[in-house]
Tab-separated table of C-alpha atoms and ligand atoms in Angstrom:
chain	number	residue	atom	x	y	z
L	1	MET	CA	0.000	0.000	0.000
L	2	LYS	CA	1.104	3.593	-0.645
L	3	GLU	CA	1.777	5.773	2.397
L	4	LEU	CA	-1.467	6.418	4.284
L	5	ASP	CA	-2.690	9.848	5.394
L	6	ALA	CA	-3.502	10.548	9.051
L	7	THR	CA	-7.212	9.671	8.735
L	8	GLN	CA	-6.446	6.412	6.943
L	9	ARG	CA	-3.796	5.504	9.526
L	10	ALA	CA	-6.253	6.149	12.378
L	11	ALA	CA	-8.820	3.816	10.762
L	12	ALA	CA	-6.236	1.103	10.029
L	13	GLU	CA	-5.073	1.244	13.646
L	14	GLN	CA	-8.540	1.386	15.223
L	15	PHE	CA	-10.014	-1.452	13.139
L	16	GLY	CA	-6.822	-3.501	13.312
L	17	LYS	CA	-7.476	-3.679	17.066
L	18	GLN	CA	-11.278	-4.020	16.970
L	19	SER	CA	-11.702	-6.704	14.298
L	20	ALA	CA	-12.932	-9.312	16.832
L	21	ASN	CA	-15.991	-7.120	17.602
L	22	TYR	CA	-17.369	-7.309	14.044
L	23	GLY	CA	-18.182	-11.040	13.820
L	24	ARG	CA	-21.435	-12.916	13.278
L	25	THR	CA	-23.225	-11.417	16.296
L	26	HIS	CA	-22.643	-7.800	15.216
L	27	ILE	CA	-25.735	-5.848	14.164
L	28	LEU	CA	-24.144	-5.418	10.718
L	29	ALA	CA	-24.741	-9.146	10.151
L	30	LYS	CA	-28.396	-8.187	9.574
L	31	THR	CA	-28.573	-7.341	5.899
L	32	ALA	CA	-32.150	-6.093	5.400
L	33	ASP	CA	-30.726	-2.674	4.476
L	34	ILE	CA	-28.648	-4.211	1.665
L	35	GLU	CA	-31.611	-6.231	0.453
L	36	ALA	CA	-33.695	-3.043	0.348
L	37	ALA	CA	-31.001	-1.288	-1.690
L	38	ILE	CA	-30.025	-3.957	-4.223
L	39	GLY	CA	-32.357	-6.925	-3.662
L	40	ASP	CA	-33.886	-6.509	-7.107
L	41	LEU	CA	-30.643	-5.804	-8.979
L	42	ASP	CA	-30.457	-7.833	-12.185
L	43	LEU	CA	-26.802	-8.921	-11.976
L	44	PRO	CA	-26.230	-12.516	-13.107
L	45	ALA	CA	-24.346	-15.083	-11.014
L	46	GLY	CA	-20.607	-14.786	-11.505
L	47	SER	CA	-20.694	-10.983	-11.870
L	48	PRO	CA	-17.513	-9.427	-10.464
L	49	VAL	CA	-18.312	-7.229	-7.459
L	50	LEU	CA	-16.077	-5.233	-5.124
L	51	ASP	CA	-16.870	-4.562	-1.472
L	52	VAL	CA	-14.785	-1.653	-0.178
L	53	ALA	CA	-14.022	-1.350	3.567
L	54	THR	CA	-15.495	-4.790	4.011
L	55	GLY	CA	-15.040	-4.889	7.806
L	56	GLY	CA	-16.401	-8.157	9.205
L	57	GLY	CA	-17.505	-9.141	5.680
L	58	HIS	CA	-21.281	-9.035	6.148
L	59	THR	CA	-21.935	-7.169	2.897
L	60	ALA	CA	-19.440	-9.367	1.049
L	61	LEU	CA	-21.274	-12.442	2.352
L	62	TYR	CA	-24.576	-11.039	1.076
L	63	HIS	CA	-22.950	-10.649	-2.372
L	64	ALA	CA	-21.507	-14.168	-2.291
L	65	LYS	CA	-24.932	-15.596	-1.441
L	66	ARG	CA	-26.273	-13.878	-4.552
L	67	GLY	CA	-23.755	-15.922	-6.540
L	68	TRP	CA	-21.553	-12.955	-7.397
L	69	ASP	CA	-17.768	-13.201	-7.616
L	70	VAL	CA	-16.627	-11.079	-4.656
L	71	THR	CA	-13.438	-9.144	-4.128
L	72	LEU	CA	-13.204	-7.699	-0.663
L	73	GLY	CA	-10.908	-4.900	0.368
L	74	ASP	CA	-10.106	-3.008	3.527
L	75	ILE	CA	-7.376	-0.873	5.009
L	76	ALA	CA	-6.957	-3.151	8.062
L	77	ALA	CA	-5.448	-6.595	7.410
L	78	PRO	CA	-7.114	-8.307	10.433
L	79	MET	CA	-10.523	-7.226	9.122
L	80	ILE	CA	-9.858	-8.769	5.709
L	81	GLU	CA	-8.666	-12.006	7.312
L	82	ASN	CA	-11.822	-12.257	9.433
L	83	ALA	CA	-14.089	-11.401	6.508
L	84	ALA	CA	-12.462	-13.978	4.214
L	85	LYS	CA	-12.787	-16.541	7.022
L	86	LEU	CA	-16.501	-15.775	7.387
L	87	LEU	CA	-17.057	-16.348	3.668
L	88	ALA	CA	-14.989	-19.556	3.727
L	89	GLU	CA	-17.007	-20.894	6.688
L	90	GLU	CA	-20.151	-20.290	4.632
L	91	GLY	CA	-18.635	-22.173	1.696
L	92	PHE	CA	-17.662	-19.225	-0.502
L	93	SER	CA	-14.310	-18.293	-1.994
L	94	CYS	CA	-13.300	-14.687	-2.627
L	95	GLN	CA	-10.416	-12.458	-3.664
L	96	THR	CA	-8.935	-10.077	-1.094
L	97	ALA	CA	-6.918	-6.869	-1.360
L	98	LEU	CA	-5.453	-4.476	1.198
L	99	PHE	CA	-6.001	-0.902	0.009
L	100	PRO	CA	-7.447	2.466	1.055
L	101	ALA	CA	-10.872	3.405	-0.264
L	102	GLU	CA	-9.375	6.512	-1.846
L	103	ASP	CA	-7.014	4.603	-4.160
L	104	PHE	CA	-8.037	1.247	-5.693
L	105	PRO	CA	-5.470	-1.203	-7.132
L	106	PHE	CA	-7.806	-2.231	-9.997
L	107	GLU	CA	-8.076	-1.611	-13.726
L	108	ALA	CA	-10.839	0.613	-15.098
L	109	GLU	CA	-14.145	-1.099	-15.930
L	110	SER	CA	-13.486	-4.226	-13.844
L	111	PHE	CA	-16.628	-4.555	-11.693
L	112	ALA	CA	-20.391	-4.766	-12.144
L	113	LEU	CA	-21.025	-3.461	-8.611
L	114	VAL	CA	-18.970	-1.546	-6.062
L	115	SER	CA	-20.354	-1.365	-2.523
L	116	SER	CA	-19.373	0.226	0.741
L	117	ARG	CA	-21.509	-0.050	3.868
L	118	VAL	CA	-21.188	1.713	7.222
L	119	ALA	CA	-17.592	2.687	6.487
L	120	PRO	CA	-17.352	5.851	4.315
L	121	HIS	CA	-17.686	8.075	7.406
L	122	HIS	CA	-14.090	6.983	8.138
L	123	PHE	CA	-12.738	7.855	4.682
L	124	SER	CA	-10.319	10.754	4.346
L	125	SER	CA	-11.864	11.559	0.959
L	126	PRO	CA	-15.343	10.229	0.096
L	127	GLU	CA	-14.944	12.200	-3.141
L	128	LYS	CA	-11.887	10.164	-4.219
L	129	PHE	CA	-13.696	6.974	-3.202
L	130	VAL	CA	-16.670	7.754	-5.454
L	131	ARG	CA	-14.350	8.718	-8.327
L	132	GLU	CA	-12.425	5.460	-7.926
L	133	ALA	CA	-15.683	3.499	-7.807
L	134	ALA	CA	-16.885	5.188	-11.005
L	135	ARG	CA	-13.554	4.440	-12.694
L	136	VAL	CA	-13.566	0.704	-11.916
L	137	LEU	CA	-17.253	0.169	-12.753
L	138	LYS	CA	-18.105	-1.421	-16.071
L	139	PRO	CA	-20.589	0.496	-18.225
L	140	GLY	CA	-24.016	-0.100	-16.669
L	141	GLY	CA	-22.385	-1.026	-13.313
L	142	TYR	CA	-23.725	0.092	-9.936
L	143	LEU	CA	-22.381	1.882	-6.881
L	144	MET	CA	-24.111	1.133	-3.560
L	145	VAL	CA	-23.303	3.238	-0.504
L	146	ILE	CA	-24.986	2.724	2.855
L	147	ASP	CA	-23.650	4.828	5.703
L	148	GLY	CA	-24.447	6.865	8.755
L	149	SER	CA	-25.713	10.318	7.871
L	150	VAL	CA	-27.341	13.409	9.347
L	151	PRO	CA	-31.042	14.305	9.193
L	152	ASP	CA	-32.014	16.404	6.175
L	153	GLU	CA	-33.319	19.082	8.532
L	154	ALA	CA	-30.130	19.316	10.652
L	155	THR	CA	-28.501	22.729	10.812
L	156	PRO	CA	-24.722	22.895	10.181
L	157	GLU	CA	-24.259	23.252	13.964
L	158	GLN	CA	-26.367	20.169	14.652
L	159	ALA	CA	-24.479	18.173	12.007
L	160	ALA	CA	-21.202	19.257	13.650
L	161	TRP	CA	-22.526	18.163	17.066
L	162	ILE	CA	-23.524	14.701	15.778
L	163	ASN	CA	-20.097	14.340	14.177
L	164	GLN	CA	-18.417	15.409	17.412
L	165	ILE	CA	-20.262	12.687	19.332
L	166	GLU	CA	-19.103	10.130	16.760
L	167	LYS	CA	-15.533	11.389	16.987
L	168	TRP	CA	-15.499	11.104	20.782
L	169	ARG	CA	-16.809	7.584	20.541
L	170	ASP	CA	-14.301	6.586	17.872
L	171	PRO	CA	-11.427	8.998	17.115
L	172	SER	CA	-11.010	7.361	13.671
L	173	HIS	CA	-14.378	8.874	12.657
L	174	ALA	CA	-14.002	11.445	9.850
L	175	ARG	CA	-17.429	12.807	8.841
L	176	LEU	CA	-21.028	11.761	8.185
L	177	LEU	CA	-22.088	13.067	4.794
L	178	SER	CA	-25.628	14.252	4.139
L	179	ARG	CA	-27.788	12.564	1.546
L	180	THR	CA	-27.408	15.594	-0.734
L	181	GLU	CA	-23.620	15.421	-0.499
L	182	TRP	CA	-23.646	11.768	-1.618
L	183	GLU	CA	-25.895	12.623	-4.557
L	184	THR	CA	-23.575	15.476	-5.548
L	185	LEU	CA	-20.458	13.264	-5.387
L	186	ALA	CA	-22.081	10.546	-7.499
L	187	THR	CA	-23.303	13.006	-10.101
L	188	ALA	CA	-19.915	14.754	-10.254
L	189	ALA	CA	-18.283	11.365	-10.936
L	190	GLY	CA	-20.611	10.869	-13.920
L	191	LEU	CA	-23.023	8.438	-12.249
L	192	THR	CA	-26.816	8.586	-12.391
L	193	VAL	CA	-28.546	8.434	-9.009
L	194	LEU	CA	-31.205	5.680	-8.983
L	195	GLN	CA	-31.989	5.668	-5.258
L	196	SER	CA	-31.215	8.073	-2.453
L	197	ARG	CA	-32.881	7.558	0.895
L	198	LEU	CA	-32.550	8.359	4.571
L	199	ASP	CA	-33.845	5.889	7.145
L	200	ALA	CA	-33.928	6.433	10.886
L	201	PHE	CA	-31.944	3.669	12.542
L	202	LYS	CA	-32.215	3.022	16.270
L	203	GLN	CA	-28.874	2.581	18.038
L	204	PRO	CA	-28.920	-0.525	20.287
L	205	ASP	CA	-28.028	1.641	23.344
L	206	LEU	CA	-25.247	3.861	24.534
L	207	GLU	CA	-23.228	1.123	26.276
L	208	TRP	CA	-23.239	-1.083	23.180
L	209	TYR	CA	-22.191	1.900	21.153
L	210	PHE	CA	-19.185	2.537	23.416
L	211	THR	CA	-18.188	-1.130	23.605
L	212	ALA	CA	-18.154	-1.569	19.817
L	213	ALA	CA	-15.477	1.125	19.480
L	214	ASN	CA	-13.759	0.584	22.841
L	215	THR	CA	-14.366	4.256	23.669
L	216	SER	CA	-12.023	5.645	26.330
L	217	PRO	CA	-13.572	6.435	29.764
L	218	GLU	CA	-12.725	10.114	29.247
L	219	ASN	CA	-14.554	10.254	25.915
L	220	ARG	CA	-17.562	8.356	27.306
L	221	GLN	CA	-17.918	11.141	29.852
L	222	LYS	CA	-17.722	13.757	27.096
L	223	VAL	CA	-20.527	12.066	25.149
L	224	LEU	CA	-22.707	11.725	28.240
L	225	ALA	CA	-22.144	15.359	29.256
L	226	SER	CA	-22.873	16.583	25.741
L	227	LEU	CA	-26.121	14.587	25.510
L	228	ASP	CA	-27.125	15.848	28.943
L	229	ALA	CA	-26.487	19.482	27.996
L	230	ALA	CA	-28.168	19.226	24.578
L	231	THR	CA	-31.050	21.590	23.772
L	232	PRO	CA	-34.584	20.146	23.475
L	233	GLU	CA	-34.318	20.703	19.690
L	234	ASP	CA	-31.073	18.717	19.484
L	235	LYS	CA	-32.520	15.931	21.638
L	236	ALA	CA	-35.627	15.794	19.432
L	237	LEU	CA	-33.464	15.670	16.304
L	238	ILE	CA	-31.924	12.349	17.378
L	239	GLN	CA	-35.002	11.169	19.349
L	240	LEU	CA	-32.878	10.856	22.475
L	241	GLY	CA	-34.683	8.738	25.055
L	242	ASN	CA	-34.364	6.389	28.005
L	243	GLU	CA	-35.669	2.819	27.818
L	244	ASP	CA	-35.401	0.660	30.955
L	245	GLY	CA	-32.496	2.772	32.192
L	246	LYS	CA	-30.682	2.577	28.857
L	247	ILE	CA	-29.926	5.660	26.790
L	248	VAL	CA	-31.132	5.224	23.208
L	249	TRP	CA	-31.268	7.429	20.142
L	250	TRP	CA	-31.851	7.237	16.431
L	251	TRP	CA	-29.140	7.816	13.863
L	252	GLN	CA	-29.897	8.385	10.188
L	253	ARG	CA	-28.679	5.955	7.567
L	254	VAL	CA	-28.281	7.027	3.955
L	255	THR	CA	-28.687	4.609	1.042
L	256	LEU	CA	-27.390	5.652	-2.345
L	257	LEU	CA	-27.612	3.537	-5.481
L	258	ALA	CA	-26.085	5.034	-8.615
L	259	GLN	CA	-25.331	3.673	-12.075
L	260	LYS	CA	-22.598	4.237	-14.648
L	261	ALA	CA	-23.862	4.994	-18.166
R	301	SAM	C1	-17.874	-0.880	10.374
R	301	SAM	S1	-16.691	-1.625	9.392
R	301	SAM	C2	-17.531	-1.942	7.856
R	301	SAM	C3	-18.666	-2.885	7.901
R	301	SAM	C4	-18.897	-3.692	6.639
R	301	SAM	N1	-18.869	-2.896	5.455
R	301	SAM	C5	-20.157	-4.541	6.707
R	301	SAM	O1	-21.102	-4.309	5.953
R	301	SAM	O2	-20.188	-5.434	7.552
R	301	SAM	C6	-15.672	-0.269	8.853
R	301	SAM	C7	-14.470	-0.739	8.034
R	301	SAM	O3	-13.980	0.368	7.274
R	301	SAM	C8	-12.594	0.193	7.121
R	301	SAM	N2	-12.013	1.465	6.689
R	301	SAM	C9	-12.038	2.639	7.341
R	301	SAM	N3	-11.420	3.596	6.607
R	301	SAM	C10	-11.006	3.001	5.459
R	301	SAM	C11	-10.346	3.465	4.286
R	301	SAM	N4	-9.980	4.749	4.136
R	301	SAM	N5	-10.096	2.581	3.317
R	301	SAM	C12	-10.473	1.276	3.421
R	301	SAM	N6	-11.100	0.778	4.508
R	301	SAM	C13	-11.378	1.634	5.512
R	301	SAM	C14	-12.170	-0.262	8.502
R	301	SAM	O4	-10.903	-0.856	8.517
R	301	SAM	C15	-13.300	-1.219	8.883
R	301	SAM	O5	-12.991	-2.541	8.556
C-alpha cells in the first residue's frame, strides 16, 4: 500500500485492534438494508463485485450468497482475514486486497457493482472513493453506498454536534455526509442516481455503542455530558430517550444507489 494519510492511519489502527468485535453477532450481520437497496438488482451469477471497507464481511457475504464473484478490500489486514474466514465458513471463496478506499489497485471497468456499507464516514476523501468506484465500474455497473448520515433538517451546527459525538466515541471517525452530499459526489463522478434515501436507525443503546469502538472512559464522559447538555431541539433531532435505564437514540442511515452509463 502507498503511504497512508492521518485519517487512513487512524482507521487502520482502530479497526486492526477491533476486528474481533465485528463477527457474526454484530448488528451489521443483519442485511435487510442491503436487500432493500439492491435486492432486485439484475446482476447474473458470476458478476464481479467489489466490497470496499469490508469490515467483518457481512456485505461481502450477502454478495456471495447472490452468486456474485466477490473481491473484498479493507485498510486493516485483520478485518480482511476475518471477513475472508466468514465467507470460507459459509462455503464461498473470494479475492482479497489491502487498500485504502481513496485509491483502488484495480483496472478501469473491472466490476459490475462496487459497494461500501457503514464505512465511508471513516474515509479521508469520500470524493476520491466515489471517483475510484466510477472508474472501476463497467458500463451499466452500480455503486451502492450505505452509511451513517445526518437528518435532512439538521442545521450545520447540529451536524457538527452529531459528528463530534461520533468522533469522541471513535477517534477514527471522519465525517457523516448528508444525503445531498452523496448525490452530488455521485453526479460529479458521472453516475446517475437511482436511489437516495434516509432511514432512521435506532442505536442498540449507549453502552453497546461505546463497547463496539472501545471508547475511552474520558470520551464516554464527554458524550454523556454533551447529551445531557443538549437543547430540546437537538434531543428531538436524534429522538434521544431512556428505555429501561438505557440511553437510546436514532441515527440516520443514507442509502445511495447510482449507475454508470
Ligand atoms: C464498520 S466496518 C464496515 C462494515 C462492513 N462494510 C459490513 O457491511 O459489515 C468499517 C471498516 O472500514 C474500514 N475502513 C475505514 N477507513 C477506510 C479506508 N480509508 N479505506 C479502506 N477501509 C477503511 C475499517 O478498517 C473497517 O474494517
